[in-house]
Each structure stands twice: as structure tokens, then as C-alpha cells.
Amino acid sequence: MKCLRVGGLQFLMLSAVLLVLSACGPDRDSRKKKVEKVSESIAVLGALPASAIDPPDNPTSAKKVELGRFLFYDPILSGNRDVACGTCHQPEFNYAEFLETSIGVNGSGRDSKRQFLTPNTIPFVKRNSQSVLNAAFNGLTNHGPYNPVLAPMFWDSRAKGLEEQALMPIKTLEEMRGHAFSEETIIDEIIARIQKIPEYQTRFAEAFTGEPNPVHAKNLARALAAYERTLIATNTRFDQYMRGDSNALSVSEKDGMNLFLRTGCAKCHNGPMLSDFKLHTLGVPDTQNRKESDTGVNNTYAFRTPSLRNLRYTAPYMHSGKFTTLDQVMFFYEDLAGGKIENPHVTASQIDTLATQMNLKFRDISGIVEFLNTLNDDGFDKTVPNRVPSGLKVSGNLN
């Protein structure tokens, strides 16, 4: 009992020393980590507006949207006249498709049965087909003005706005261009074809009144963008809840949302589109459909945060399409937070700290997935024209 025989002053001094030592020990580190992993509040999320905003130089009209729909499904826009925008962006798959990476030019068949024709010298499309649905809201956040002209497009944000985005697939070898035309000449070729079709001449004149020669590349992009801006799904149960209907989500779905916020998912997946629209390096494994590794933006393996809306219809996931279920995506993030990197070309120092600091556990996964399913809205426009003005197969060689 000798150790208890300490004078009052000595006891106070010993206590002070112990307090200092404890503040420098593991408990302090754990408290620091807890501060770093403070969960987000529901205020970082948000409901979508009822409609999208048009850019000043492309106000919408029924005639313009109708023209854009025909163009979207018409293979006349491809070099070989065998693939359309609607080939890889199909309504039944939320205007994406159920393939790891797409088969564009020189392909035939639908969904998992789609394959290249022989002989073939066309590669697979580089990345997973992103959904066009709600792309009109890209860049929308809870704070600041929304400018549709600056909306980030594609996995690498290389285009701004639907109008700039619209013509890029036409210029890309494996997506729509093929070998017959160069990137510099393909758009002129497409415009020349459209100018020879009387119905398109009429429809362009009706959509762009007052222009003496309305069939040109800028109006082609405007018509496609006007149509794509109507492809929105804004009334999910999550949206209803965020607009004030507390009964729109079940108790377990609300618990899942709280897990989504607490584990760190919302640090990148936030705002009305559940995306910060920023570039992040995660070390996602490459698709085996291409020989080369996809190095992302500026060879950093960084890709834009995708929206989490309507995920039920847009599998497989990530830029490489390597994960076929949401559970697999969650397992990937759990492993990433634990230090496992699945892409051998990416080092630990490159991985975004927002991902490594996530606090995702196996027990949380089913709850988060249940919440993600409240972000589905099947009430979007799925209308596909029965014919296109060129007389070619609607959506190209899908059958």
C-alpha cells in the first residue's frame, strides 16, 4: 500500500503528469480521428428541381425536342450508318446500357448479346456508358448559381454543357465515327447527309425558325441537347422526402440515409444529384476490354464523381464497369478505407483521402443500399420513334 502514501501536493503533481501523458497517448489520437470523421448532415443533400434550365442560346421548343429525338435514334449520325446515340443509351437501362464497356461501331445485337461483327478492327468503347438521364442537371449543387453551359460531362469532364457534349461521340472512332472518316471530316459528312434528306430539312427549318440555312453542326448539337434536357427523373421517394413528405421513406430507409451520411459517402456524393462533380482518384480496377490502362484525367487515374440517381437501372458501375452490383461497390470502398488498392497502377499516395477516411463497415452496407434504392424514379420519358427520317434501323444494329 506504499504507493498510496503520497502527500497532497505530490498527488496533484502526479495527477497533472498523468493527464499530460494521457493527452499525448492513443486516446488523443483516437479522439482526433473521430473529429476528422464527423458525419455530414442531411443539409448536404437536396431534391432536384422539377425541370432543367436551358442555356440562353438554345431555348427549348416542342419542334426542337422532336427533331432531337429523331437524331438521337438515327444511325445517319455514324460513319458506317450502323450505330446511333440510342445504341449505347437505351431507355430500359436508364439511357445507359448493361455492358461493362460499350460496343459501338461494327457491333450487332442487344445487351449482353451484343458483339463485334467479323472481321473487326474497332476497339471497345473506352469507358462505361454513363446515363444521359438527368445529365441536364450536371453541375447542380445546393449552393451557387447553376449554369447549363458549364455543366461537366463525361467521366473526365472534358466537355461542358450538353451542346458541347453532343457531337463528341460522333467524332470518336470506336463510338460512332469508325475508320471511314477522320475526326476532322466526320461532322461535315454528317451534315451533308442530313441536308440531302427532305424531312430533316423541314424539321430543322421548323425547329430553328428564321435561319436561312438551319442544317449545320451547331444546330445539330442544339437539337440533341434540347431532347436530352427532357430526359429527367425528378420525383424519387428521396426527392419527395426532401421536399417535406416525412412518410416518403421508411424507418429503415431513413436509417440507411443516416449511415450514408455518417460513413462519409456524402463527402463526395452530395447535392441534388448526389455528386460533387469533382475528380477523385480511387484506384478502380481497369476493364479487361481494353489492352491499355485507363489513366484518367492528366494521367492521375482521377474520374468525376457519378450521380447516384436511378442506380437500379444503370449497372454495371464505375468508369470501367467492373462492379455489377451495388454491394460490390460498397465492398470496394470498405477495402479502400482499409488500405487495399485494386488497381496495380495506382499508389497509396494517389488515393483521395476522402475515400481512405471513410468509416464504412460491412454491417452498414445493406442499409446504405436500401437508401440508394430510394433514389430510383421510373417515371421518365422512354419514347422511342418507330422510324427515323433516314430510313435506317432505329438505334442502329441492335437486333
Short mmCIF file of C-alpha atoms in Angstrom, two decimals:
data_model
loop_
_atom_site.label_atom_id
_atom_site.label_comp_id
_atom_site.label_asym_id
_atom_site.label_seq_id
_atom_site.Cartn_x
_atom_site.Cartn_y
_atom_site.Cartn_z
CA MET A 1 0.00 0.00 0.00
CA LYS A 2 3.08 2.24 -0.02
CA CYS A 3 2.09 3.64 -3.41
CA LEU A 4 -0.95 5.28 -1.87
CA ARG A 5 1.05 7.16 0.70
CA VAL A 6 1.54 10.36 -1.24
CA GLY A 7 1.24 13.87 0.09
CA GLY A 8 -1.49 16.19 -1.25
CA LEU A 9 0.88 18.31 -3.35
CA GLN A 10 2.65 15.22 -4.66
CA PHE A 11 -0.70 13.69 -5.60
CA LEU A 12 -1.72 16.78 -7.52
CA MET A 13 1.60 16.87 -9.36
CA LEU A 14 1.36 13.18 -10.22
CA SER A 15 -2.19 13.66 -11.50
CA ALA A 16 -1.10 16.53 -13.71
CA VAL A 17 1.69 14.45 -15.19
CA LEU A 18 -0.72 11.60 -15.91
CA LEU A 19 -3.13 13.98 -17.62
CA VAL A 20 -0.37 15.31 -19.86
CA LEU A 21 0.78 11.79 -20.72
CA SER A 22 -2.74 10.63 -21.46
CA ALA A 23 -3.32 13.62 -23.74
CA CYS A 24 -0.30 12.59 -25.80
CA GLY A 25 -1.23 8.91 -25.95
CA PRO A 26 -3.52 6.76 -28.13
CA ASP A 27 -6.73 8.19 -26.65
CA ARG A 28 -5.86 11.62 -28.00
CA ASP A 29 -5.16 10.13 -31.44
CA SER A 30 -8.47 8.31 -31.44
CA ARG A 31 -10.28 11.49 -30.44
CA LYS A 32 -8.53 13.30 -33.29
CA LYS A 33 -9.63 10.65 -35.76
CA LYS A 34 -13.20 10.93 -34.54
CA VAL A 35 -13.11 14.67 -35.15
CA GLU A 36 -11.81 14.08 -38.67
CA LYS A 37 -14.66 11.66 -39.40
CA VAL A 38 -17.54 13.87 -38.34
CA SER A 39 -20.58 12.79 -40.34
CA GLU A 40 -22.31 15.06 -42.80
CA SER A 41 -25.78 16.41 -42.06
CA ILE A 42 -28.81 15.91 -44.27
CA ALA A 43 -28.37 19.55 -45.33
CA VAL A 44 -25.64 18.47 -47.78
CA LEU A 45 -28.26 16.54 -49.80
CA GLY A 46 -31.12 18.02 -51.81
CA ALA A 47 -34.11 17.46 -54.07
CA LEU A 48 -33.96 18.02 -57.82
CA PRO A 49 -35.91 20.90 -59.36
CA ALA A 50 -38.93 19.97 -61.47
CA SER A 51 -37.28 20.97 -64.75
CA ALA A 52 -33.89 21.77 -66.22
CA ILE A 53 -32.63 25.20 -67.28
CA ASP A 54 -31.96 25.98 -70.94
CA PRO A 55 -28.82 27.87 -71.97
CA PRO A 56 -29.55 31.36 -73.36
CA ASP A 57 -28.70 30.43 -76.95
CA ASN A 58 -30.78 27.23 -77.01
CA PRO A 59 -34.29 27.80 -75.65
CA THR A 60 -36.39 24.66 -75.84
CA SER A 61 -39.37 24.09 -78.12
CA ALA A 62 -41.51 21.08 -78.98
CA LYS A 63 -40.22 21.06 -82.57
CA LYS A 64 -36.61 21.18 -81.43
CA VAL A 65 -37.12 18.33 -78.94
CA GLU A 66 -38.89 16.23 -81.57
CA LEU A 67 -36.03 16.80 -84.01
CA GLY A 68 -33.50 15.90 -81.32
CA ARG A 69 -35.31 12.65 -80.56
CA PHE A 70 -35.17 11.57 -84.22
CA LEU A 71 -31.47 12.45 -84.42
CA PHE A 72 -30.71 10.61 -81.17
CA TYR A 73 -32.01 7.34 -82.62
CA ASP A 74 -30.85 7.80 -86.22
CA PRO A 75 -27.68 5.92 -87.34
CA ILE A 76 -27.23 8.59 -90.02
CA LEU A 77 -25.01 10.28 -87.41
CA SER A 78 -22.42 7.49 -87.51
CA GLY A 79 -19.65 6.96 -90.03
CA ASN A 80 -20.84 3.50 -91.08
CA ARG A 81 -24.55 4.25 -90.55
CA ASP A 82 -24.70 1.35 -88.07
CA VAL A 83 -24.79 2.98 -84.62
CA ALA A 84 -26.83 5.81 -83.06
CA CYS A 85 -26.75 7.67 -79.75
CA GLY A 86 -29.59 5.38 -78.67
CA THR A 87 -27.46 2.27 -79.29
CA CYS A 88 -25.49 2.79 -76.07
CA HIS A 89 -28.07 4.93 -74.26
CA GLN A 90 -31.20 2.81 -74.06
CA PRO A 91 -34.38 3.83 -72.19
CA GLU A 92 -34.76 0.43 -70.49
CA PHE A 93 -31.34 0.91 -68.91
CA ASN A 94 -31.91 4.49 -67.77
CA TYR A 95 -30.37 5.73 -71.04
CA ALA A 96 -27.21 3.73 -70.36
CA GLU A 97 -26.74 0.02 -71.13
CA PHE A 98 -25.97 -3.28 -69.42
CA LEU A 99 -22.40 -3.76 -70.66
CA GLU A 100 -19.07 -3.26 -68.88
CA THR A 101 -17.93 -1.03 -71.74
CA SER A 102 -19.89 -0.47 -74.93
CA ILE A 103 -19.58 -1.92 -78.41
CA GLY A 104 -20.27 0.94 -80.80
CA VAL A 105 -19.09 0.85 -84.42
CA ASN A 106 -19.20 -2.55 -86.19
CA GLY A 107 -21.37 -4.10 -83.49
CA SER A 108 -24.59 -6.07 -83.64
CA GLY A 109 -27.07 -7.33 -81.08
CA ARG A 110 -28.62 -6.02 -77.89
CA ASP A 111 -27.47 -6.01 -74.27
CA SER A 112 -25.27 -8.97 -73.25
CA LYS A 113 -25.68 -10.50 -76.72
CA ARG A 114 -24.09 -7.54 -78.46
CA GLN A 115 -20.80 -8.43 -80.15
CA PHE A 116 -18.47 -7.21 -82.86
CA LEU A 117 -19.01 -8.29 -86.44
CA THR A 118 -16.14 -10.07 -88.17
CA PRO A 119 -13.71 -9.01 -89.38
CA ASN A 120 -13.22 -6.29 -86.78
CA THR A 121 -10.57 -3.65 -86.12
CA ILE A 122 -12.67 -1.47 -83.79
CA PRO A 123 -11.89 -1.48 -80.04
CA PHE A 124 -14.45 -1.47 -77.24
CA VAL A 125 -15.54 1.97 -76.08
CA LYS A 126 -13.03 3.19 -73.51
CA ARG A 127 -15.39 3.64 -70.56
CA ASN A 128 -18.72 2.52 -69.18
CA SER A 129 -21.69 4.21 -70.82
CA GLN A 130 -22.89 6.94 -68.47
CA SER A 131 -26.61 7.57 -68.26
CA VAL A 132 -27.98 10.53 -70.19
CA LEU A 133 -30.91 10.70 -67.75
CA ASN A 134 -30.63 13.79 -65.54
CA ALA A 135 -27.41 14.84 -67.29
CA ALA A 136 -29.19 18.17 -67.75
CA PHE A 137 -28.61 18.72 -64.01
CA ASN A 138 -24.86 18.02 -64.08
CA GLY A 139 -23.06 20.63 -62.02
CA LEU A 140 -26.13 21.43 -59.89
CA THR A 141 -25.23 21.93 -56.23
CA ASN A 142 -27.02 23.21 -53.14
CA HIS A 143 -25.12 26.49 -53.29
CA GLY A 144 -24.37 28.97 -56.01
CA PRO A 145 -25.95 29.55 -59.43
CA TYR A 146 -26.39 26.72 -61.91
CA ASN A 147 -25.10 27.36 -65.42
CA PRO A 148 -26.10 24.71 -68.01
CA VAL A 149 -23.35 25.95 -70.33
CA LEU A 150 -20.70 24.88 -67.80
CA ALA A 151 -22.23 21.55 -66.78
CA PRO A 152 -19.42 18.93 -66.60
CA MET A 153 -19.88 15.98 -68.97
CA PHE A 154 -18.24 12.56 -69.38
CA TRP A 155 -16.20 10.64 -66.80
CA ASP A 156 -13.31 13.08 -67.25
CA SER A 157 -15.35 16.31 -67.51
CA ARG A 158 -13.76 17.01 -70.90
CA ALA A 159 -16.91 18.73 -72.19
CA LYS A 160 -19.02 21.50 -70.69
CA GLY A 161 -22.76 21.50 -71.35
CA LEU A 162 -24.97 19.13 -73.30
CA GLU A 163 -24.42 21.11 -76.51
CA GLU A 164 -20.64 20.62 -76.44
CA GLN A 165 -21.04 17.02 -75.35
CA ALA A 166 -23.48 16.10 -78.13
CA LEU A 167 -21.02 15.95 -81.04
CA MET A 168 -18.08 14.29 -79.28
CA PRO A 169 -19.29 10.67 -79.60
CA ILE A 170 -19.79 11.25 -83.34
CA LYS A 171 -16.11 12.20 -83.61
CA THR A 172 -14.83 9.24 -81.57
CA LEU A 173 -13.51 6.26 -83.55
CA GLU A 174 -14.98 3.40 -81.52
CA GLU A 175 -18.20 5.11 -80.51
CA MET A 176 -19.73 6.35 -83.79
CA ARG A 177 -17.11 7.50 -86.31
CA GLY A 178 -15.35 4.33 -87.47
CA HIS A 179 -12.40 4.22 -89.87
CA ALA A 180 -14.08 5.66 -92.97
CA PHE A 181 -13.76 9.30 -91.87
CA SER A 182 -11.29 11.34 -89.85
CA GLU A 183 -12.17 13.22 -86.72
CA GLU A 184 -11.78 16.46 -88.69
CA THR A 185 -14.16 15.49 -91.53
CA ILE A 186 -16.88 13.39 -89.90
CA ILE A 187 -19.17 16.26 -88.83
CA ASP A 188 -19.12 17.80 -92.31
CA GLU A 189 -20.02 14.37 -93.71
CA ILE A 190 -22.95 14.01 -91.30
CA ILE A 191 -24.28 17.48 -92.11
CA ALA A 192 -24.04 16.76 -95.85
CA ARG A 193 -26.08 13.57 -95.37
CA ILE A 194 -28.77 15.34 -93.35
CA GLN A 195 -29.05 18.13 -95.92
CA LYS A 196 -29.99 15.56 -98.55
CA ILE A 197 -32.99 14.27 -96.55
CA PRO A 198 -36.10 16.42 -97.22
CA GLU A 199 -37.77 15.54 -93.93
CA TYR A 200 -34.75 16.69 -91.97
CA GLN A 201 -34.60 19.90 -93.99
CA THR A 202 -38.21 20.59 -92.99
CA ARG A 203 -37.73 19.65 -89.35
CA PHE A 204 -34.60 21.81 -88.94
CA ALA A 205 -36.42 24.76 -90.54
CA GLU A 206 -39.34 24.33 -88.11
CA ALA A 207 -37.07 23.94 -85.08
CA PHE A 208 -34.81 26.87 -85.93
CA THR A 209 -37.16 29.40 -87.48
CA GLY A 210 -35.68 32.47 -89.10
CA GLU A 211 -32.44 30.83 -90.19
CA PRO A 212 -31.98 30.61 -93.98
CA ASN A 213 -29.74 27.52 -93.75
CA PRO A 214 -30.53 25.86 -90.42
CA VAL A 215 -28.87 22.48 -91.09
CA HIS A 216 -25.42 22.96 -89.59
CA ALA A 217 -23.30 21.47 -86.80
CA LYS A 218 -24.28 23.95 -84.08
CA ASN A 219 -27.99 23.29 -84.62
CA LEU A 220 -27.36 19.54 -84.73
CA ALA A 221 -25.82 19.82 -81.26
CA ARG A 222 -28.61 22.13 -80.06
CA ALA A 223 -31.36 19.73 -81.15
CA LEU A 224 -29.70 16.74 -79.50
CA ALA A 225 -29.13 18.73 -76.30
CA ALA A 226 -32.72 20.03 -76.26
CA TYR A 227 -34.00 16.46 -76.40
CA GLU A 228 -31.56 15.21 -73.76
CA ARG A 229 -32.63 18.06 -71.48
CA THR A 230 -36.12 16.49 -71.36
CA LEU A 231 -34.74 13.17 -70.12
CA ILE A 232 -35.11 13.76 -66.40
CA ALA A 233 -36.42 11.84 -63.39
CA THR A 234 -37.14 14.25 -60.55
CA ASN A 235 -39.75 12.57 -58.36
CA THR A 236 -37.98 9.80 -56.48
CA ARG A 237 -39.16 8.98 -52.97
CA PHE A 238 -35.97 10.64 -51.77
CA ASP A 239 -37.00 13.85 -53.58
CA GLN A 240 -40.45 13.65 -52.01
CA TYR A 241 -38.86 13.26 -48.58
CA MET A 242 -36.51 16.20 -49.11
CA ARG A 243 -39.47 18.31 -50.20
CA GLY A 244 -41.19 17.69 -46.88
CA ASP A 245 -43.03 14.35 -47.06
CA SER A 246 -41.67 12.60 -43.96
CA ASN A 247 -43.58 9.42 -44.85
CA ALA A 248 -41.94 9.03 -48.25
CA LEU A 249 -39.14 6.95 -46.69
CA SER A 250 -39.47 4.02 -44.33
CA VAL A 251 -37.72 3.92 -40.96
CA SER A 252 -35.06 1.54 -42.30
CA GLU A 253 -34.50 3.75 -45.37
CA LYS A 254 -34.01 6.77 -43.12
CA ASP A 255 -31.55 4.71 -41.08
CA GLY A 256 -29.75 3.88 -44.33
CA MET A 257 -29.59 7.57 -45.21
CA ASN A 258 -28.06 8.32 -41.82
CA LEU A 259 -25.48 5.59 -42.42
CA PHE A 260 -24.77 7.13 -45.84
CA LEU A 261 -24.09 10.44 -44.13
CA ARG A 262 -22.19 9.04 -41.14
CA THR A 263 -19.82 6.76 -43.05
CA GLY A 264 -18.55 9.53 -45.31
CA CYS A 265 -20.31 8.68 -48.59
CA ALA A 266 -21.85 12.15 -48.73
CA LYS A 267 -18.49 13.89 -48.66
CA CYS A 268 -18.36 13.28 -52.43
CA HIS A 269 -21.94 12.21 -53.19
CA ASN A 270 -23.84 15.31 -52.14
CA GLY A 271 -26.22 17.94 -53.51
CA PRO A 272 -29.37 17.22 -55.55
CA MET A 273 -27.50 14.91 -57.96
CA LEU A 274 -25.57 13.26 -55.12
CA SER A 275 -22.32 14.23 -56.81
CA ASP A 276 -19.78 16.93 -56.08
CA PHE A 277 -18.81 16.76 -59.80
CA LYS A 278 -15.14 16.77 -58.77
CA LEU A 279 -12.33 14.48 -59.87
CA HIS A 280 -11.16 11.77 -57.45
CA THR A 281 -8.54 9.03 -57.65
CA LEU A 282 -9.84 5.76 -56.20
CA GLY A 283 -7.82 3.02 -57.87
CA VAL A 284 -10.80 1.34 -59.51
CA PRO A 285 -9.67 -1.76 -61.48
CA ASP A 286 -9.40 -1.41 -65.25
CA THR A 287 -11.74 -3.08 -67.69
CA GLN A 288 -10.23 -6.07 -69.48
CA ASN A 289 -11.91 -4.96 -72.70
CA ARG A 290 -9.01 -2.66 -73.48
CA LYS A 291 -5.29 -3.51 -73.56
CA GLU A 292 -4.13 -0.19 -72.14
CA SER A 293 -4.79 1.01 -68.60
CA ASP A 294 -7.19 3.95 -68.36
CA THR A 295 -5.14 6.68 -66.68
CA GLY A 296 -7.99 9.17 -66.33
CA VAL A 297 -7.50 12.93 -66.20
CA ASN A 298 -3.89 14.04 -66.78
CA ASN A 299 -2.64 10.50 -66.07
CA THR A 300 -3.75 10.78 -62.44
CA TYR A 301 -6.35 7.98 -62.59
CA ALA A 302 -8.89 10.58 -61.47
CA PHE A 303 -12.51 10.43 -62.65
CA ARG A 304 -15.59 12.54 -61.99
CA THR A 305 -17.94 11.55 -59.18
CA PRO A 306 -21.00 9.96 -60.82
CA SER A 307 -24.57 10.65 -59.76
CA LEU A 308 -26.24 8.01 -57.58
CA ARG A 309 -29.66 8.51 -59.10
CA ASN A 310 -31.52 5.59 -60.73
CA LEU A 311 -28.72 3.13 -59.99
CA ARG A 312 -31.19 0.26 -60.18
CA TYR A 313 -31.19 0.58 -63.96
CA THR A 314 -27.59 1.57 -64.72
CA ALA A 315 -25.42 -1.38 -63.67
CA PRO A 316 -22.57 -2.13 -64.08
CA TYR A 317 -20.89 0.63 -62.10
CA MET A 318 -17.75 2.82 -62.06
CA HIS A 319 -15.93 4.21 -65.09
CA SER A 320 -14.65 0.75 -66.03
CA GLY A 321 -17.94 -1.05 -65.40
CA LYS A 322 -16.13 -3.58 -63.22
CA PHE A 323 -18.77 -3.87 -60.49
CA THR A 324 -22.10 -5.44 -61.36
CA THR A 325 -23.89 -4.83 -58.05
CA LEU A 326 -24.11 -2.03 -55.52
CA ASP A 327 -22.88 -4.42 -52.83
CA GLN A 328 -19.66 -4.90 -54.82
CA VAL A 329 -19.22 -1.12 -54.98
CA MET A 330 -19.65 -0.93 -51.20
CA PHE A 331 -17.13 -3.74 -50.64
CA PHE A 332 -14.67 -1.84 -52.83
CA TYR A 333 -14.97 1.27 -50.67
CA GLU A 334 -14.70 -0.77 -47.47
CA ASP A 335 -11.47 -2.36 -48.74
CA LEU A 336 -10.18 1.02 -49.93
CA ALA A 337 -10.65 2.54 -46.47
CA GLY A 338 -8.73 -0.45 -45.11
CA GLY A 339 -5.78 0.24 -47.39
CA LYS A 340 -6.45 -2.21 -50.23
CA ILE A 341 -5.89 -0.78 -53.73
CA GLU A 342 -7.33 -2.84 -56.57
CA ASN A 343 -5.58 -1.09 -59.46
CA PRO A 344 -1.87 -2.03 -59.53
CA HIS A 345 -1.04 1.15 -61.45
CA VAL A 346 -2.22 3.39 -58.60
CA THR A 347 -0.16 4.05 -55.46
CA ALA A 348 -1.42 4.71 -51.95
CA SER A 349 -0.23 8.31 -52.13
CA GLN A 350 -2.52 8.93 -55.12
CA ILE A 351 -5.72 7.75 -53.45
CA ASP A 352 -8.10 10.52 -52.45
CA THR A 353 -8.09 10.98 -48.67
CA LEU A 354 -11.88 11.41 -48.65
CA ALA A 355 -12.06 7.73 -49.63
CA THR A 356 -9.38 6.45 -47.27
CA GLN A 357 -11.01 8.23 -44.33
CA MET A 358 -14.40 6.66 -44.90
CA ASN A 359 -15.78 4.72 -41.94
CA LEU A 360 -17.68 2.07 -43.90
CA LYS A 361 -18.23 -1.30 -42.25
CA PHE A 362 -19.71 -4.49 -43.63
CA ARG A 363 -22.71 -4.19 -41.33
CA ASP A 364 -23.57 -0.78 -42.87
CA ILE A 365 -23.72 -1.92 -46.48
CA SER A 366 -27.25 -3.33 -46.69
CA GLY A 367 -28.68 -0.23 -45.03
CA ILE A 368 -26.90 2.14 -47.39
CA VAL A 369 -28.01 0.13 -50.43
CA GLU A 370 -31.59 0.28 -49.14
CA PHE A 371 -31.31 4.07 -49.03
CA LEU A 372 -29.79 4.21 -52.52
CA ASN A 373 -32.86 2.42 -53.85
CA THR A 374 -35.00 5.40 -52.79
CA LEU A 375 -33.18 7.39 -55.48
CA ASN A 376 -34.89 5.46 -58.29
CA ASP A 377 -37.63 7.03 -60.40
CA ASP A 378 -39.02 5.01 -63.29
CA GLY A 379 -41.35 7.79 -64.49
CA PHE A 380 -39.08 9.24 -67.17
CA ASP A 381 -39.79 9.50 -70.90
CA LYS A 382 -38.94 6.23 -72.67
CA THR A 383 -40.43 7.05 -76.06
CA VAL A 384 -38.51 5.58 -78.99
CA PRO A 385 -39.61 6.60 -82.52
CA ASN A 386 -40.94 3.84 -84.76
CA ARG A 387 -38.92 5.22 -87.65
CA VAL A 388 -36.24 7.81 -88.37
CA PRO A 389 -36.09 10.20 -91.35
CA SER A 390 -33.06 8.49 -92.88
CA GLY A 391 -34.96 5.21 -93.26
CA LEU A 392 -32.20 3.35 -91.43
CA LYS A 393 -32.73 0.99 -88.49
CA VAL A 394 -33.87 2.83 -85.36
CA SER A 395 -30.94 2.81 -82.89
CA GLY A 396 -28.69 1.03 -85.38
CA ASN A 397 -27.81 -2.67 -85.40
CA LEU A 398 -29.40 -3.74 -82.12
CA ASN A 399 -31.28 -6.74 -83.50
#
